[in-house]
PDB file of C-alpha atoms in Angstrom:
ATOM      1  CA  MET A   1       4.071   8.078   5.268  1.00 36.00           C
ATOM      2  CA  GLY A   2       7.764   7.760   5.548  1.00 40.00           C
ATOM      3  CA  GLY A   3      10.706   8.047   3.370  1.00 39.00           C
ATOM      4  CA  GLY A   4      14.453   8.371   3.483  1.00 38.00           C
ATOM      5  CA  GLY A   5      15.303   4.859   4.666  1.00 40.00           C
ATOM      6  CA  GLY A   6      12.216   3.988   6.472  1.00 43.00           C
ATOM      7  CA  ALA A   7      11.274   7.295   7.824  1.00 63.00           C
ATOM      8  CA  GLY A   8      13.703   9.018  10.069  1.00 74.00           C
ATOM      9  CA  VAL A   9      12.215   7.269  13.093  1.00 83.00           C
ATOM     10  CA  PHE A  10      13.365   3.848  11.865  1.00 90.00           C
ATOM     11  CA  GLN A  11      16.890   4.803  10.851  1.00 92.00           C
ATOM     12  CA  THR A  12      19.917   3.261  12.497  1.00 95.00           C
ATOM     13  CA  GLU A  13      22.496   5.643  13.904  1.00 95.00           C
ATOM     14  CA  ALA A  14      25.021   4.892  11.136  1.00 96.00           C
ATOM     15  CA  TYR A  15      22.426   5.253   8.377  1.00 96.00           C
ATOM     16  CA  ALA A  16      21.097   8.538   9.765  1.00 93.00           C
ATOM     17  CA  ARG A  17      24.612   9.907  10.247  1.00 94.00           C
ATOM     18  CA  HIS A  18      25.557   9.059   6.657  1.00 95.00           C
ATOM     19  CA  LEU A  19      22.424  10.718   5.250  1.00 91.00           C
ATOM     20  CA  ILE A  20      22.835  13.840   7.350  1.00 91.00           C
ATOM     21  CA  LYS A  21      26.587  14.127   6.658  1.00 92.00           C
ATOM     22  CA  SER A  22      25.891  13.897   2.929  1.00 91.00           C
ATOM     23  CA  TRP A  23      24.100  17.241   3.207  1.00 88.00           C
ATOM     24  CA  ARG A  24      27.511  18.872   3.665  1.00 88.00           C
ATOM     25  CA  ASP A  25      27.868  18.588  -0.127  1.00 88.00           C
ATOM     26  CA  ILE A  26      24.920  20.985  -0.397  1.00 88.00           C
ATOM     27  CA  ASP A  27      25.506  23.013   2.764  1.00 89.00           C
ATOM     28  CA  PRO A  28      29.215  23.143   3.654  1.00 91.00           C
ATOM     29  CA  THR A  29      28.394  25.229   6.741  1.00 92.00           C
ATOM     30  CA  LEU A  30      26.840  22.173   8.405  1.00 91.00           C
ATOM     31  CA  THR A  31      29.054  21.573  11.424  1.00 94.00           C
ATOM     32  CA  PRO A  32      29.914  18.228  13.059  1.00 94.00           C
ATOM     33  CA  LEU A  33      27.944  19.351  16.132  1.00 95.00           C
ATOM     34  CA  GLN A  34      24.849  20.081  14.003  1.00 93.00           C
ATOM     35  CA  ILE A  35      25.191  16.674  12.370  1.00 93.00           C
ATOM     36  CA  GLU A  36      25.379  14.922  15.746  1.00 95.00           C
ATOM     37  CA  ASP A  37      22.427  16.959  17.057  1.00 94.00           C
ATOM     38  CA  ARG A  38      20.304  15.901  14.083  1.00 90.00           C
ATOM     39  CA  VAL A  39      21.318  12.259  14.510  1.00 92.00           C
ATOM     40  CA  ALA A  40      20.435  12.424  18.218  1.00 93.00           C
ATOM     41  CA  ILE A  41      17.011  13.901  17.417  1.00 89.00           C
ATOM     42  CA  ARG A  42      16.237  11.096  14.949  1.00 88.00           C
ATOM     43  CA  LEU A  43      17.281   8.439  17.443  1.00 91.00           C
ATOM     44  CA  ALA A  44      15.267  10.073  20.231  1.00 90.00           C
ATOM     45  CA  ARG A  45      12.135   9.950  18.030  1.00 84.00           C
ATOM     46  CA  GLN A  46      12.435   6.163  17.834  1.00 86.00           C
ATOM     47  CA  LYS A  47      11.695   5.871  21.547  1.00 84.00           C
ATOM     48  CA  ARG A  48       8.115   6.961  20.915  1.00 83.00           C
ATOM     49  CA  PHE A  49       7.515   3.739  19.023  1.00 83.00           C
ATOM     50  CA  LEU A  50       9.146   1.394  21.538  1.00 81.00           C
ATOM     51  CA  PRO A  51       7.788   0.243  24.894  1.00 78.00           C
ATOM     52  CA  PRO A  52       6.662   1.731  27.167  1.00 76.00           C
ATOM     53  CA  GLU A  53       5.380   4.531  24.873  1.00 77.00           C
ATOM     54  CA  SER A  54       4.558   2.404  21.799  1.00 79.00           C
ATOM     55  CA  ALA A  55       2.772   5.036  19.711  1.00 81.00           C
ATOM     56  CA  GLN A  56       1.031   3.642  16.631  1.00 83.00           C
ATOM     57  CA  ILE A  57       2.788   4.216  13.314  1.00 86.00           C
ATOM     58  CA  TRP A  58       1.971   3.229   9.755  1.00 87.00           C
ATOM     59  CA  ILE A  59       4.758   3.770   7.255  1.00 89.00           C
ATOM     60  CA  ILE A  60       4.608   3.334   3.519  1.00 89.00           C
ATOM     61  CA  MET A  61       8.033   3.516   1.949  1.00 89.00           C
ATOM     62  CA  ASP A  62       8.995   3.502  -1.673  1.00 89.00           C
ATOM     63  CA  GLU A  63      10.912   0.407  -2.741  1.00 92.00           C
ATOM     64  CA  SER A  64      13.693   2.635  -4.095  1.00 90.00           C
ATOM     65  CA  ILE A  65      14.740   3.243  -0.471  1.00 90.00           C
ATOM     66  CA  LEU A  66      15.561  -0.450  -0.163  1.00 94.00           C
ATOM     67  CA  LEU A  67      17.544  -0.505  -3.399  1.00 93.00           C
ATOM     68  CA  ARG A  68      19.858   2.451  -2.766  1.00 92.00           C
ATOM     69  CA  THR A  69      22.893   1.368  -0.734  1.00 93.00           C
ATOM     70  CA  VAL A  70      23.472   4.151   1.774  1.00 94.00           C
ATOM     71  CA  GLY A  71      26.769   4.216   3.666  1.00 94.00           C
ATOM     72  CA  GLY A  72      28.046   0.928   2.223  1.00 95.00           C
ATOM     73  CA  PRO A  73      26.778  -2.658   2.442  1.00 95.00           C
ATOM     74  CA  GLU A  74      27.271  -3.015   6.221  1.00 96.00           C
ATOM     75  CA  VAL A  75      25.373   0.179   7.051  1.00 96.00           C
ATOM     76  CA  MET A  76      22.605  -0.722   4.617  1.00 96.00           C
ATOM     77  CA  ALA A  77      22.314  -4.289   5.935  1.00 97.00           C
ATOM     78  CA  GLU A  78      22.011  -2.965   9.498  1.00 97.00           C
ATOM     79  CA  GLN A  79      19.317  -0.545   8.307  1.00 96.00           C
ATOM     80  CA  LEU A  80      17.330  -3.269   6.545  1.00 97.00           C
ATOM     81  CA  ARG A  81      17.532  -5.547   9.596  1.00 96.00           C
ATOM     82  CA  GLN A  82      16.233  -2.692  11.738  1.00 95.00           C
ATOM     83  CA  LEU A  83      13.318  -2.143   9.354  1.00 95.00           C
ATOM     84  CA  VAL A  84      12.394  -5.818   9.692  1.00 96.00           C
ATOM     85  CA  ASP A  85      12.683  -5.653  13.499  1.00 94.00           C
ATOM     86  CA  PHE A  86      10.475  -2.561  13.710  1.00 93.00           C
ATOM     87  CA  SER A  87       7.951  -4.059  11.291  1.00 94.00           C
ATOM     88  CA  LEU A  88       7.405  -6.938  13.722  1.00 94.00           C
ATOM     89  CA  LEU A  89       6.333  -4.652  16.569  1.00 92.00           C
ATOM     90  CA  PRO A  90       2.570  -4.798  17.265  1.00 92.00           C
ATOM     91  CA  ASN A  91       2.201  -1.004  17.049  1.00 90.00           C
ATOM     92  CA  VAL A  92       3.976  -0.711  13.675  1.00 91.00           C
ATOM     93  CA  LYS A  93       2.566  -1.258  10.213  1.00 92.00           C
ATOM     94  CA  LEU A  94       5.213  -1.002   7.505  1.00 94.00           C
ATOM     95  CA  GLN A  95       4.410  -1.350   3.823  1.00 94.00           C
ATOM     96  CA  VAL A  96       6.623  -1.122   0.755  1.00 94.00           C
ATOM     97  CA  ALA A  97       5.288   0.521  -2.395  1.00 91.00           C
ATOM     98  CA  PRO A  98       6.922  -1.522  -5.176  1.00 93.00           C
ATOM     99  CA  LEU A  99       8.382   0.185  -8.207  1.00 90.00           C
ATOM    100  CA  SER A 100       6.661  -2.377 -10.439  1.00 89.00           C
ATOM    101  CA  ARG A 101       3.191  -1.046  -9.608  1.00 81.00           C
ATOM    102  CA  PRO A 102       2.211   1.946 -11.712  1.00 75.00           C
ATOM    103  CA  ARG A 103       1.251   5.156  -9.999  1.00 67.00           C
ATOM    104  CA  GLY A 104       0.609   8.652 -11.175  1.00 62.00           C
ATOM    105  CA  VAL A 105       1.059  10.466  -7.869  1.00 62.00           C
ATOM    106  CA  PHE A 106       4.516  11.224  -6.526  1.00 60.00           C
ATOM    107  CA  GLU A 107       5.222  13.161  -3.363  1.00 63.00           C
ATOM    108  CA  GLU A 108       8.054  13.741  -0.995  1.00 64.00           C
ATOM    109  CA  SER A 109       8.049  12.212   2.442  1.00 74.00           C
ATOM    110  CA  PHE A 110       5.299  13.357   4.781  1.00 75.00           C
ATOM    111  CA  THR A 111       3.777  12.336   8.088  1.00 76.00           C
ATOM    112  CA  LEU A 112       0.120  12.388   9.062  1.00 74.00           C
ATOM    113  CA  LEU A 113      -0.420  12.852  12.787  1.00 72.00           C
ATOM    114  CA  ASN A 114      -3.744  11.945  14.306  1.00 71.00           C
ATOM    115  CA  LEU A 115      -3.484  13.224  17.850  1.00 64.00           C
ATOM    116  CA  ASP A 116      -6.806  11.770  19.019  1.00 65.00           C
ATOM    117  CA  ARG A 117      -6.973   8.032  18.354  1.00 58.00           C
ATOM    118  CA  ASN A 118     -10.466   7.888  19.864  1.00 66.00           C
ATOM    119  CA  ASN A 119     -11.839  10.351  17.337  1.00 65.00           C
ATOM    120  CA  PRO A 120     -11.281   9.158  13.753  1.00 58.00           C
ATOM    121  CA  LEU A 121     -12.903  12.344  12.470  1.00 59.00           C
ATOM    122  CA  GLU A 122     -10.185  14.445  14.074  1.00 63.00           C
ATOM    123  CA  GLN A 123      -8.300  16.338  11.403  1.00 64.00           C
ATOM    124  CA  CYS A 124      -4.830  14.977  10.844  1.00 71.00           C
ATOM    125  CA  LEU A 125      -1.865  17.287  11.051  1.00 74.00           C
ATOM    126  CA  VAL A 126       0.571  17.048   8.181  1.00 79.00           C
ATOM    127  CA  TYR A 127       4.263  17.208   8.993  1.00 77.00           C
ATOM    128  CA  ILE A 128       6.776  17.584   6.185  1.00 78.00           C
ATOM    129  CA  ASP A 129      10.365  16.986   7.228  1.00 69.00           C
ATOM    130  CA  HIS A 130      12.971  17.989   4.679  1.00 65.00           C
ATOM    131  CA  ASN A 131      16.650  17.842   5.412  1.00 60.00           C
ATOM    132  CA  LEU A 132      16.900  21.616   5.619  1.00 61.00           C
ATOM    133  CA  THR A 133      13.454  22.610   6.873  1.00 66.00           C
ATOM    134  CA  SER A 134      10.428  21.134   8.581  1.00 71.00           C
ATOM    135  CA  GLN A 135       6.854  22.347   8.621  1.00 75.00           C
ATOM    136  CA  PHE A 136       3.394  21.529   9.904  1.00 76.00           C
ATOM    137  CA  LEU A 137       0.448  22.121   7.594  1.00 76.00           C
ATOM    138  CA  LEU A 138      -2.587  23.216   9.540  1.00 72.00           C
ATOM    139  CA  ASP A 139      -4.746  23.856   6.473  1.00 72.00           C
ATOM    140  CA  GLU A 140      -7.718  21.439   6.498  1.00 75.00           C
ATOM    141  CA  GLN A 141      -7.975  21.323   2.691  1.00 74.00           C
ATOM    142  CA  ARG A 142      -4.306  20.411   2.303  1.00 76.00           C
ATOM    143  CA  SER A 143      -4.591  17.910   5.152  1.00 78.00           C
ATOM    144  CA  VAL A 144      -7.387  16.096   3.301  1.00 81.00           C
ATOM    145  CA  TYR A 145      -5.187  16.070   0.173  1.00 81.00           C
ATOM    146  CA  PHE A 146      -2.399  14.291   2.088  1.00 83.00           C
ATOM    147  CA  GLU A 147      -4.856  11.845   3.678  1.00 84.00           C
ATOM    148  CA  LYS A 148      -6.114  10.898   0.204  1.00 85.00           C
ATOM    149  CA  MET A 149      -2.543  10.553  -1.022  1.00 84.00           C
ATOM    150  CA  PHE A 150      -1.727   8.247   1.911  1.00 86.00           C
ATOM    151  CA  ASP A 151      -4.765   6.084   1.070  1.00 87.00           C
ATOM    152  CA  HIS A 152      -3.628   5.986  -2.570  1.00 86.00           C
ATOM    153  CA  PHE A 153      -0.135   4.790  -1.589  1.00 87.00           C
ATOM    154  CA  ARG A 154      -1.568   2.298   0.923  1.00 89.00           C
ATOM    155  CA  GLU A 155      -3.653   0.667  -1.813  1.00 90.00           C
ATOM    156  CA  LEU A 156      -0.609   0.361  -4.090  1.00 90.00           C
ATOM    157  CA  ALA A 157       1.727  -1.003  -1.419  1.00 93.00           C
ATOM    158  CA  LEU A 158       2.506  -4.584  -0.561  1.00 96.00           C
ATOM    159  CA  ASP A 159       0.879  -5.894   2.588  1.00 96.00           C
ATOM    160  CA  PRO A 160       3.084  -5.922   5.722  1.00 96.00           C
ATOM    161  CA  GLU A 161       4.229  -9.556   5.306  1.00 97.00           C
ATOM    162  CA  GLU A 162       5.034  -9.096   1.610  1.00 97.00           C
ATOM    163  CA  SER A 163       6.866  -5.911   2.567  1.00 97.00           C
ATOM    164  CA  ARG A 164       9.027  -7.793   5.088  1.00 97.00           C
ATOM    165  CA  GLN A 165       9.809 -10.340   2.379  1.00 97.00           C
ATOM    166  CA  ALA A 166      10.866  -7.547   0.011  1.00 97.00           C
ATOM    167  CA  ILE A 167      13.193  -6.149   2.681  1.00 97.00           C
ATOM    168  CA  HIS A 168      14.654  -9.623   3.329  1.00 96.00           C
ATOM    169  CA  LYS A 169      15.231 -10.060  -0.414  1.00 96.00           C
ATOM    170  CA  GLU A 170      17.301  -6.861  -0.558  1.00 96.00           C
ATOM    171  CA  LEU A 171      19.159  -7.846   2.612  1.00 95.00           C
ATOM    172  CA  GLU A 172      20.152 -11.159   1.040  1.00 94.00           C
ATOM    173  CA  LYS A 173      21.546  -9.331  -2.014  1.00 93.00           C
ATOM    174  CA  LEU A 174      23.965  -7.429   0.244  1.00 92.00           C
ATOM    175  CA  GLN A 175      25.478 -10.722   1.498  1.00 79.00           C
ATOM    176  CA  VAL A 176      26.700  -9.152   4.733  1.00 68.00           C
TER     177      VAL A 176
END
């Protein structure tokens, strides 16, 4: 499950930089070097989902991410185009959870990691990446909770083609 502009792994450099810089309003001690280090880490993560590595990823993002113009129309248009490009990769499944569909469960961004693709019974690791802290949850009960939440969001989300269409629709509104 991803959030924050298509999960950090799908963010363009300009989009990621804008998001990370905005944290200076909360934490004025954040230095330019720390900002650039965080941007570099996000961009390096993308390589895991591109050839030759091509790890499998399934992202469900809230439609609100598409509606909030981050960094201005040009930055946002570049971000939306990148989301479309990534969504076309064979190892990527990207779905948008539309605001129009009711849901009772809300959660911050999280990632489920299944380290053994050959063993579907393998417990997933839960990774929660906040702007200030990150953590892995190794508790099996909480892991099951996040797996159920992912399934809940997956059922509510548009299918991958409808999701691409929703992204295109927002891109057209930017007229860039």
